[in-house]
CSV table of C-alpha atoms in Angstrom, one decimal:
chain,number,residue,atom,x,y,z
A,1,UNK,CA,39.5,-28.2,4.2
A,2,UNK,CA,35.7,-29.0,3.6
A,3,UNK,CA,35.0,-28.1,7.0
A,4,UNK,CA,37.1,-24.8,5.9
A,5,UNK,CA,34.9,-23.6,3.0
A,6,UNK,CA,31.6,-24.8,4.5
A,7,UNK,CA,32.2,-22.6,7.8
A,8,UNK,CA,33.4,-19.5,4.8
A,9,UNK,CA,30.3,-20.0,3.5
A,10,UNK,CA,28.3,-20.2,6.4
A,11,UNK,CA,30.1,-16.7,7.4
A,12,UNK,CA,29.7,-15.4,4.1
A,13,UNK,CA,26.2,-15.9,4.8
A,14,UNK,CA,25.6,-14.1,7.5
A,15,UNK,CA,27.6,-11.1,6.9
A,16,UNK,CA,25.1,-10.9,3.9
A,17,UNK,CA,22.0,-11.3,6.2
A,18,UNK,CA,23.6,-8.7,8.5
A,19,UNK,CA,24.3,-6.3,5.9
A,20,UNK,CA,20.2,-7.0,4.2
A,21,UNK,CA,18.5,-5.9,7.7
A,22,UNK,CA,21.0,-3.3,8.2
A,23,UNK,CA,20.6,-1.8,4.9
A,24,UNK,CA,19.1,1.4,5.6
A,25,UNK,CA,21.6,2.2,7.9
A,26,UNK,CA,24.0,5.4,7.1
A,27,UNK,CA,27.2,4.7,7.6
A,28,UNK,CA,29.2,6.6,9.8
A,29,UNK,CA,32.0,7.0,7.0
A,30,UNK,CA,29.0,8.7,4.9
A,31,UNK,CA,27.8,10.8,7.9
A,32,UNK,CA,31.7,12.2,8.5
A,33,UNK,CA,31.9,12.9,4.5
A,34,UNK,CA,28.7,15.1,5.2
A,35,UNK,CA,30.5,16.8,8.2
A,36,UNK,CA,33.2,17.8,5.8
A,37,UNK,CA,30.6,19.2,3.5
A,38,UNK,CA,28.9,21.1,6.0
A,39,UNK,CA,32.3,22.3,7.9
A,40,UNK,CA,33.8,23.1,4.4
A,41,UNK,CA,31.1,24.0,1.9
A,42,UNK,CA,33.9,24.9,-0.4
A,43,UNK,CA,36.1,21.6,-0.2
A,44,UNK,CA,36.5,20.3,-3.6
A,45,UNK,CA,37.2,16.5,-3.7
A,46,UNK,CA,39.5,15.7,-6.0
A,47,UNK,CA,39.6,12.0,-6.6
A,48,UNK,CA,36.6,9.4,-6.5
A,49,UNK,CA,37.2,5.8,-6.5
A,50,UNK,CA,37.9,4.3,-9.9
A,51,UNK,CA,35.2,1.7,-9.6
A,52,UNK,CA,32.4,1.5,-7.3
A,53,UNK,CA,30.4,-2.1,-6.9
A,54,UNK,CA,27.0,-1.9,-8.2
A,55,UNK,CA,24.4,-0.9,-5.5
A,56,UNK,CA,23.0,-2.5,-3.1
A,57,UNK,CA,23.9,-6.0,-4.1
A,58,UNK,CA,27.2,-5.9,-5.5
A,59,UNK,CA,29.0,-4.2,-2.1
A,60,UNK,CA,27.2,-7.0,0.2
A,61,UNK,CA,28.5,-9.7,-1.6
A,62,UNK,CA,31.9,-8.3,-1.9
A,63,UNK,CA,31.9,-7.3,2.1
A,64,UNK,CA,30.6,-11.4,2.1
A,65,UNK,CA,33.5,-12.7,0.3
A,66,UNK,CA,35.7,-10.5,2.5
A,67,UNK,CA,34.3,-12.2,5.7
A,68,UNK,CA,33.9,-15.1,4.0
A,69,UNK,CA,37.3,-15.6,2.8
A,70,UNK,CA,38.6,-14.5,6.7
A,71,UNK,CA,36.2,-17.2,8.1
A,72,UNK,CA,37.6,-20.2,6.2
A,73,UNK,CA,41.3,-19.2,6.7
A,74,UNK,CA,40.2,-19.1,10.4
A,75,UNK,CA,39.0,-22.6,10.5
A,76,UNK,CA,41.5,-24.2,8.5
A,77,UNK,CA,44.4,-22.7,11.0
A,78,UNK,CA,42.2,-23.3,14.2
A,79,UNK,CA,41.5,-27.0,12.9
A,80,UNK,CA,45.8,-27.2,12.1
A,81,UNK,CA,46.5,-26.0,15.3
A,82,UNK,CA,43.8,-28.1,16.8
A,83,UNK,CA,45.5,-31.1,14.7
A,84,UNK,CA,49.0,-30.1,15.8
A,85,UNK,CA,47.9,-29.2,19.8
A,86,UNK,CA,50.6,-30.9,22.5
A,87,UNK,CA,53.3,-31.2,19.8
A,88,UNK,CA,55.8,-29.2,18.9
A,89,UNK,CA,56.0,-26.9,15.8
A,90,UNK,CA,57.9,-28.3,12.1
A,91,UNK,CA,60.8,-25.9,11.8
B,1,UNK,CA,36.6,4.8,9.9
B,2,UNK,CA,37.2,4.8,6.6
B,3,UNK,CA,37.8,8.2,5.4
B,4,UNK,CA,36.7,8.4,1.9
B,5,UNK,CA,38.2,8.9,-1.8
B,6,UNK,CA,39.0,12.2,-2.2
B,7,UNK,CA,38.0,13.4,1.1
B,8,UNK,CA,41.5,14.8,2.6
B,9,UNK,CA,43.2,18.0,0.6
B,10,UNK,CA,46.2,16.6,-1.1
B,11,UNK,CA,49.0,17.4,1.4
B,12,UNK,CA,47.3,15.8,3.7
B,13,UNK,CA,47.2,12.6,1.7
B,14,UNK,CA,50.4,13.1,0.9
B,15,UNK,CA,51.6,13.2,5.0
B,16,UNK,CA,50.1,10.2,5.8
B,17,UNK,CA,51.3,8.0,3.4
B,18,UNK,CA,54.1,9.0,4.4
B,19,UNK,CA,53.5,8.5,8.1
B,20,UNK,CA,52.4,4.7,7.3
B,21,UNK,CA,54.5,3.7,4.4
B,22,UNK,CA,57.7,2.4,6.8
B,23,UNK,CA,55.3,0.8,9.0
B,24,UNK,CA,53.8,-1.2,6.2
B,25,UNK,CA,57.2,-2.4,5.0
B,26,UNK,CA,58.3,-2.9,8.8
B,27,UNK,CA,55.3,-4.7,9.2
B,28,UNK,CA,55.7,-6.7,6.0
B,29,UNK,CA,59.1,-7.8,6.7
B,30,UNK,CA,58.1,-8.7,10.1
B,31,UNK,CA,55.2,-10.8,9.2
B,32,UNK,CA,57.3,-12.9,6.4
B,33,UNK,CA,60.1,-13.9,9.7
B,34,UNK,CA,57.2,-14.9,11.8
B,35,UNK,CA,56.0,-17.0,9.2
B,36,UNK,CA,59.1,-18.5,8.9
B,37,UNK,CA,59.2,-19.5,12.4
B,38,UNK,CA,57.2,-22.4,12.6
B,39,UNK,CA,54.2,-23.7,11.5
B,40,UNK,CA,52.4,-23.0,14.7
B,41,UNK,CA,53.5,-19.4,14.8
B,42,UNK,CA,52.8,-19.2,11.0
B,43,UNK,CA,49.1,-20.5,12.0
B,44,UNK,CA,48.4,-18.0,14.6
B,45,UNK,CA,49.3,-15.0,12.4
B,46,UNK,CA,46.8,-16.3,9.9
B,47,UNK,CA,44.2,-16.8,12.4
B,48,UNK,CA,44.7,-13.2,14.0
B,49,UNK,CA,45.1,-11.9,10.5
B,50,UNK,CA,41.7,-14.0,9.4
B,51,UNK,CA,39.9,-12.3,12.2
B,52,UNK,CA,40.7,-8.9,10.9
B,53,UNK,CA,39.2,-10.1,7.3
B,54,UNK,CA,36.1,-11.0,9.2
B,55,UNK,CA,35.5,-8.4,11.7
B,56,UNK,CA,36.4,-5.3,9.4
B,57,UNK,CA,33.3,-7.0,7.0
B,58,UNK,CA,30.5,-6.6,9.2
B,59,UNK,CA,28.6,-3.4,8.9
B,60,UNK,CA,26.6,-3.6,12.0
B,61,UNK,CA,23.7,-1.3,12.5
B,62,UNK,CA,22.9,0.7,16.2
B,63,UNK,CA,20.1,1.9,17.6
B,64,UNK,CA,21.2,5.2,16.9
B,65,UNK,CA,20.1,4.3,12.8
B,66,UNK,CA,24.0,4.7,11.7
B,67,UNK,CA,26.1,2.0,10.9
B,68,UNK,CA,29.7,1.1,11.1
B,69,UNK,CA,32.8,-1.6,11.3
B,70,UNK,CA,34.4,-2.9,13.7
B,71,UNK,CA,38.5,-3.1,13.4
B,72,UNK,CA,38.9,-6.6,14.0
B,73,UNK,CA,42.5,-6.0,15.2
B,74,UNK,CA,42.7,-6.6,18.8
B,75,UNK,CA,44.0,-9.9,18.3
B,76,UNK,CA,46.8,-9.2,16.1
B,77,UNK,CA,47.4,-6.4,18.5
B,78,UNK,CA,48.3,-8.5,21.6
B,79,UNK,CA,49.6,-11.4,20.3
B,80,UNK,CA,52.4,-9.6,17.3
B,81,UNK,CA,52.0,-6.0,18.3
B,82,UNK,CA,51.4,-2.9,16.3
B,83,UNK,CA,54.1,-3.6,13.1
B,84,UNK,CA,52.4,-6.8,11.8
B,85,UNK,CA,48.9,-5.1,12.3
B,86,UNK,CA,50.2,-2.4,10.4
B,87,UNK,CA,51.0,-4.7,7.2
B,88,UNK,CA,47.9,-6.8,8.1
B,89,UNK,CA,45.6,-3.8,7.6
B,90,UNK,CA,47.0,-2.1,4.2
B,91,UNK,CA,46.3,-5.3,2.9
B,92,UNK,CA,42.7,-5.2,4.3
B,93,UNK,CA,42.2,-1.6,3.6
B,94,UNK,CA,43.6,-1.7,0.3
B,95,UNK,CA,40.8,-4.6,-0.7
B,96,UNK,CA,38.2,-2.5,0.3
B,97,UNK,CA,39.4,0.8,-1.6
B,98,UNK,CA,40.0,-0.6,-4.6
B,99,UNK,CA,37.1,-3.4,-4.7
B,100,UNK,CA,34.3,-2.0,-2.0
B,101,UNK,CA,35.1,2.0,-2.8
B,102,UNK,CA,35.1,2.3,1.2
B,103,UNK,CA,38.0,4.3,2.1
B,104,UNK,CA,40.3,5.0,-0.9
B,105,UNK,CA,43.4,5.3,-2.3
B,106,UNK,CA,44.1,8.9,-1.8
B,107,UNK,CA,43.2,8.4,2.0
B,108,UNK,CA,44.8,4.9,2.6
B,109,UNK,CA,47.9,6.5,4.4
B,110,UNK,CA,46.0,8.2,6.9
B,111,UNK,CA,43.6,4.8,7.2
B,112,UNK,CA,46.2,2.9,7.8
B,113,UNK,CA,48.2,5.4,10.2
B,114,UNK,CA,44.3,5.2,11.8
B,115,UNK,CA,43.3,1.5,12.2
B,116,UNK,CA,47.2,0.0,11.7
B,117,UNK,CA,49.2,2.4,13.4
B,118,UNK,CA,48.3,4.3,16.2
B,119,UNK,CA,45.3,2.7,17.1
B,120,UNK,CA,47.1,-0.8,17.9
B,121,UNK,CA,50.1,1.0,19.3
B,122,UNK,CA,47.7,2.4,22.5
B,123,UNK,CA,46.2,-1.0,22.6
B,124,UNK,CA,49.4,-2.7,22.8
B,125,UNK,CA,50.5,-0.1,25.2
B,126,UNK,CA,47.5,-0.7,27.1
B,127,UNK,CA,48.0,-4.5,26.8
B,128,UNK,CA,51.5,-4.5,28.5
B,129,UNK,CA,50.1,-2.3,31.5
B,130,UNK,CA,46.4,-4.0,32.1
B,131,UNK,CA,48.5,-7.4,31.8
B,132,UNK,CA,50.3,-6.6,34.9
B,133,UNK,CA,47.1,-6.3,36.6
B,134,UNK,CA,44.7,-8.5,35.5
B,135,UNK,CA,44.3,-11.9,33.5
B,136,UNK,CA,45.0,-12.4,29.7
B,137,UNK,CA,41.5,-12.0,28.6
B,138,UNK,CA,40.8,-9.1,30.2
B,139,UNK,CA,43.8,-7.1,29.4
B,140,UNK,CA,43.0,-8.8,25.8
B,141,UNK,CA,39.1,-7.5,26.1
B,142,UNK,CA,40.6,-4.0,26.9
B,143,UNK,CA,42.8,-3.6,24.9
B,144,UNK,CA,41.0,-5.0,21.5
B,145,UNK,CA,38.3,-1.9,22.7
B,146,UNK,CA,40.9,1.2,23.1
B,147,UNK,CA,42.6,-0.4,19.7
B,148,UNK,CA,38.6,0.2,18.0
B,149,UNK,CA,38.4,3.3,19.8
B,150,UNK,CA,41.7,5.0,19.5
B,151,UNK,CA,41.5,4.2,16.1
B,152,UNK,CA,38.1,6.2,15.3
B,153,UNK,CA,39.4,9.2,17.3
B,154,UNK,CA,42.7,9.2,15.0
B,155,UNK,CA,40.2,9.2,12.3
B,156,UNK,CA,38.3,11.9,14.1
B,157,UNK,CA,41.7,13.8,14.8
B,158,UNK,CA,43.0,13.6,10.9
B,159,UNK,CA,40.1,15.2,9.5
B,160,UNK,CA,39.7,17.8,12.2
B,161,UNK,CA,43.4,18.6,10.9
B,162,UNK,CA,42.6,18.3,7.7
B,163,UNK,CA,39.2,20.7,8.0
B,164,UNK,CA,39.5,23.1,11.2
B,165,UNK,CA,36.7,25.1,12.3
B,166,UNK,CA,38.8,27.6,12.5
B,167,UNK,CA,42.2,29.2,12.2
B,168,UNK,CA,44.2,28.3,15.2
B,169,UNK,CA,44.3,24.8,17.1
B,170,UNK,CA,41.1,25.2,18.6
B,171,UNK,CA,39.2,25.1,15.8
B,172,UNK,CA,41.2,21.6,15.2
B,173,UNK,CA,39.5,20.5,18.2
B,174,UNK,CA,36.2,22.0,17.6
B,175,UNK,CA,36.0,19.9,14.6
B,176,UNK,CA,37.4,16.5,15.4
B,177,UNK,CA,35.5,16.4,18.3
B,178,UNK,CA,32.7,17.2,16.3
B,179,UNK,CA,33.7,14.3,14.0
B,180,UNK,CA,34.7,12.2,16.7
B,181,UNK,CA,30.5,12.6,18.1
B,182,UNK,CA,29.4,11.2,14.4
B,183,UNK,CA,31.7,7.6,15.2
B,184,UNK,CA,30.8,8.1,19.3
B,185,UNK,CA,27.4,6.5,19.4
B,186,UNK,CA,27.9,3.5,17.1
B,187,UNK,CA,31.3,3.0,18.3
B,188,UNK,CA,31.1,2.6,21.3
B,189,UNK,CA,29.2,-0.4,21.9
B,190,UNK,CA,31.2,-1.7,18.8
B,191,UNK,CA,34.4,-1.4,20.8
B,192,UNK,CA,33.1,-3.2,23.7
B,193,UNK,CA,31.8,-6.2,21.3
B,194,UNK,CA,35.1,-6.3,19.6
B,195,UNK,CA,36.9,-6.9,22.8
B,196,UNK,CA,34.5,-9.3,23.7
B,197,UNK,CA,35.1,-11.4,20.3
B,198,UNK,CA,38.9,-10.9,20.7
B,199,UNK,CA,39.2,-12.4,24.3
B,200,UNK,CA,37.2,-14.9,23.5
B,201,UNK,CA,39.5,-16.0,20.4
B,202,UNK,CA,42.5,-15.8,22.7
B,203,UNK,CA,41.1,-17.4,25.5
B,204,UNK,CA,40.1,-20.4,23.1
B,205,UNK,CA,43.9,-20.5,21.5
B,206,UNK,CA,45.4,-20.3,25.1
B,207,UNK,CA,43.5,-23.4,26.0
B,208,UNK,CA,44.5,-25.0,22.6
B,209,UNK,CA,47.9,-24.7,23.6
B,210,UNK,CA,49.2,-23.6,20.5
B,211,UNK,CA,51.9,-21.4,21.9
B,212,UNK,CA,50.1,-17.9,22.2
B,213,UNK,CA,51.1,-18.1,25.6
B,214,UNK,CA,54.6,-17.6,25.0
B,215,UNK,CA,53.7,-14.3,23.0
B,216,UNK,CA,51.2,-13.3,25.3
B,217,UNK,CA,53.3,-13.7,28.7
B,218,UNK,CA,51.6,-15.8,30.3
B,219,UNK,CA,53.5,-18.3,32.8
B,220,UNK,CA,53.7,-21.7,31.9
């Protein structure tokens, strides 16, 4: 389990580091909104998201905690599997 | 991929929800049997489902100065087919519409329809028939790559419905290929890396022994 949350953090990590030096990257999600701008000047949007995490930080460390959470549910199955490997599986 | 809050005309929202509403619960109910399997089949879904989380969280930069995600869900794609990745990816989009404000709630249906749906279907599709040809890893590497890519040209197709250059289905066209150029250049390379990552994964699992090669075909 330590292994578990050391390799989350470690993946945490670099998603963040990943996310710092491509930081003045548009996204392509933002460059398609624009496309619906341009290709419907007139479009009206009619719902924005009820909360938005605080820029620049608050959406790195949330993208982070995403990978991060991902990275030591991957470990801790690998390592059970790894644990369980050449036996057959509890019903 | 994500297509943003607010960003499809109502009806539009309103189709593809309910386009990937039965897949999510068919997905759902799915998942919850494989689970109760056994534990090894319980662990693999949480590892394939794990490497969505991760994948869809990196926001990798490309030479071209955009940015995008990859879809993580080549792995979840050839080893429990298209339902599961369905369920697997409403959970994952729904985190990051509600907590990230990438995609949205108005625009999860046709997300989902996007990255869950049709996307994995064509790379299961293409899994079965590049199986019967080549080894596990590749067919895994190609398939996790038209999975990314079939998914960003759904995207591309449900906003050229949704915003036609013109009147008749041309002007469809005209515009989701038009979208469809915006995700080209980043995705691409993207697609190729993510089948890369998901063959590896499986490759490693098949040598672990831990009984993906029963749900990936492969000969004992």
């Amino acid at each position: 389990m330590i292994r578990a949350v050391a390799v989350g953090a470690g993946v945490a990590g670099l998603v963040l580091c990943l996310a710092v030096i491509g930081g003045g990257a548009v996204g392509t999600d933002q460059q398609a909104a624009a496309s619906v701008t341009e290709i419907a000047p007139d479009y009206d949007r009619w719902a924005a998201p009820a909360w938005a995490p605080p820029a620049p930080w608050g959406e790195r460390l949330l993208f982070a905690l995403q990978a991060g959470i991902g990275g030591g549910v991957l470990t801790h199955y690998l390592d059970r599997l790894r644990t369980d490997r050449g036996t057959a599986g509890d019903p | 991929m994500h297509i943003m809050e607010g960003f499809l005309p109502p009806v539009w929202a309103v189709v593809w929800t309910v386009v990937a509403a039965p897949a999510v619960v068919y997905g759902a109910r799915r998942t919850l049997s494989l689970v109760r399997v056994d534990t090894r089949t319980k662990a693999l879904v949480a590892v394939a489902a794990a490497f969505v989380f991760v994948l869809s969280a990196l926001k990798l930069p490309s030479v071209a100065g955009s940015s995008t995600h990859p879809t993580g869900t080549g792995v979840l794609v050839v080893l429990f087919g298209p339902a599961v990745t369905a369920f697997v990816s409403g959970i994952v989009l729904l985190y990051q519409a509600l907590l990230l404000a990438h995609g949205g709630v108005t625009t999860l249906g046709a997300n989902v329809t996007a990255m869950g749906i049709v996307g994995p279907f064509v790379g299961w599709t293409v899994y079965r028939v590049a199986r019967s040809v080549g080894s596990v890893q590749q067919a895994t590497f190609l398939a996790a790559a038209v999975t990314d890519w079939t998914t960003y040209l759904v995207t591309s197709l449900q906003l050229g419905l949704a915003f036609p250059a013109g009147g008749d289905p041309a002007g469809v066209a005209v515009a989701a290929l038009e979208f469809a150029a915006v995700f080209s250049v980043t995705q691409l390379p993207i697609g190729l890396l993510e089948g890369m990552l998901a063959a590896a994964l499986v490759g490693y699992l098949l040598r672990l022994e831990t009984g993906a090669a029963d749900r990936l075909g492969v000969a004992a």
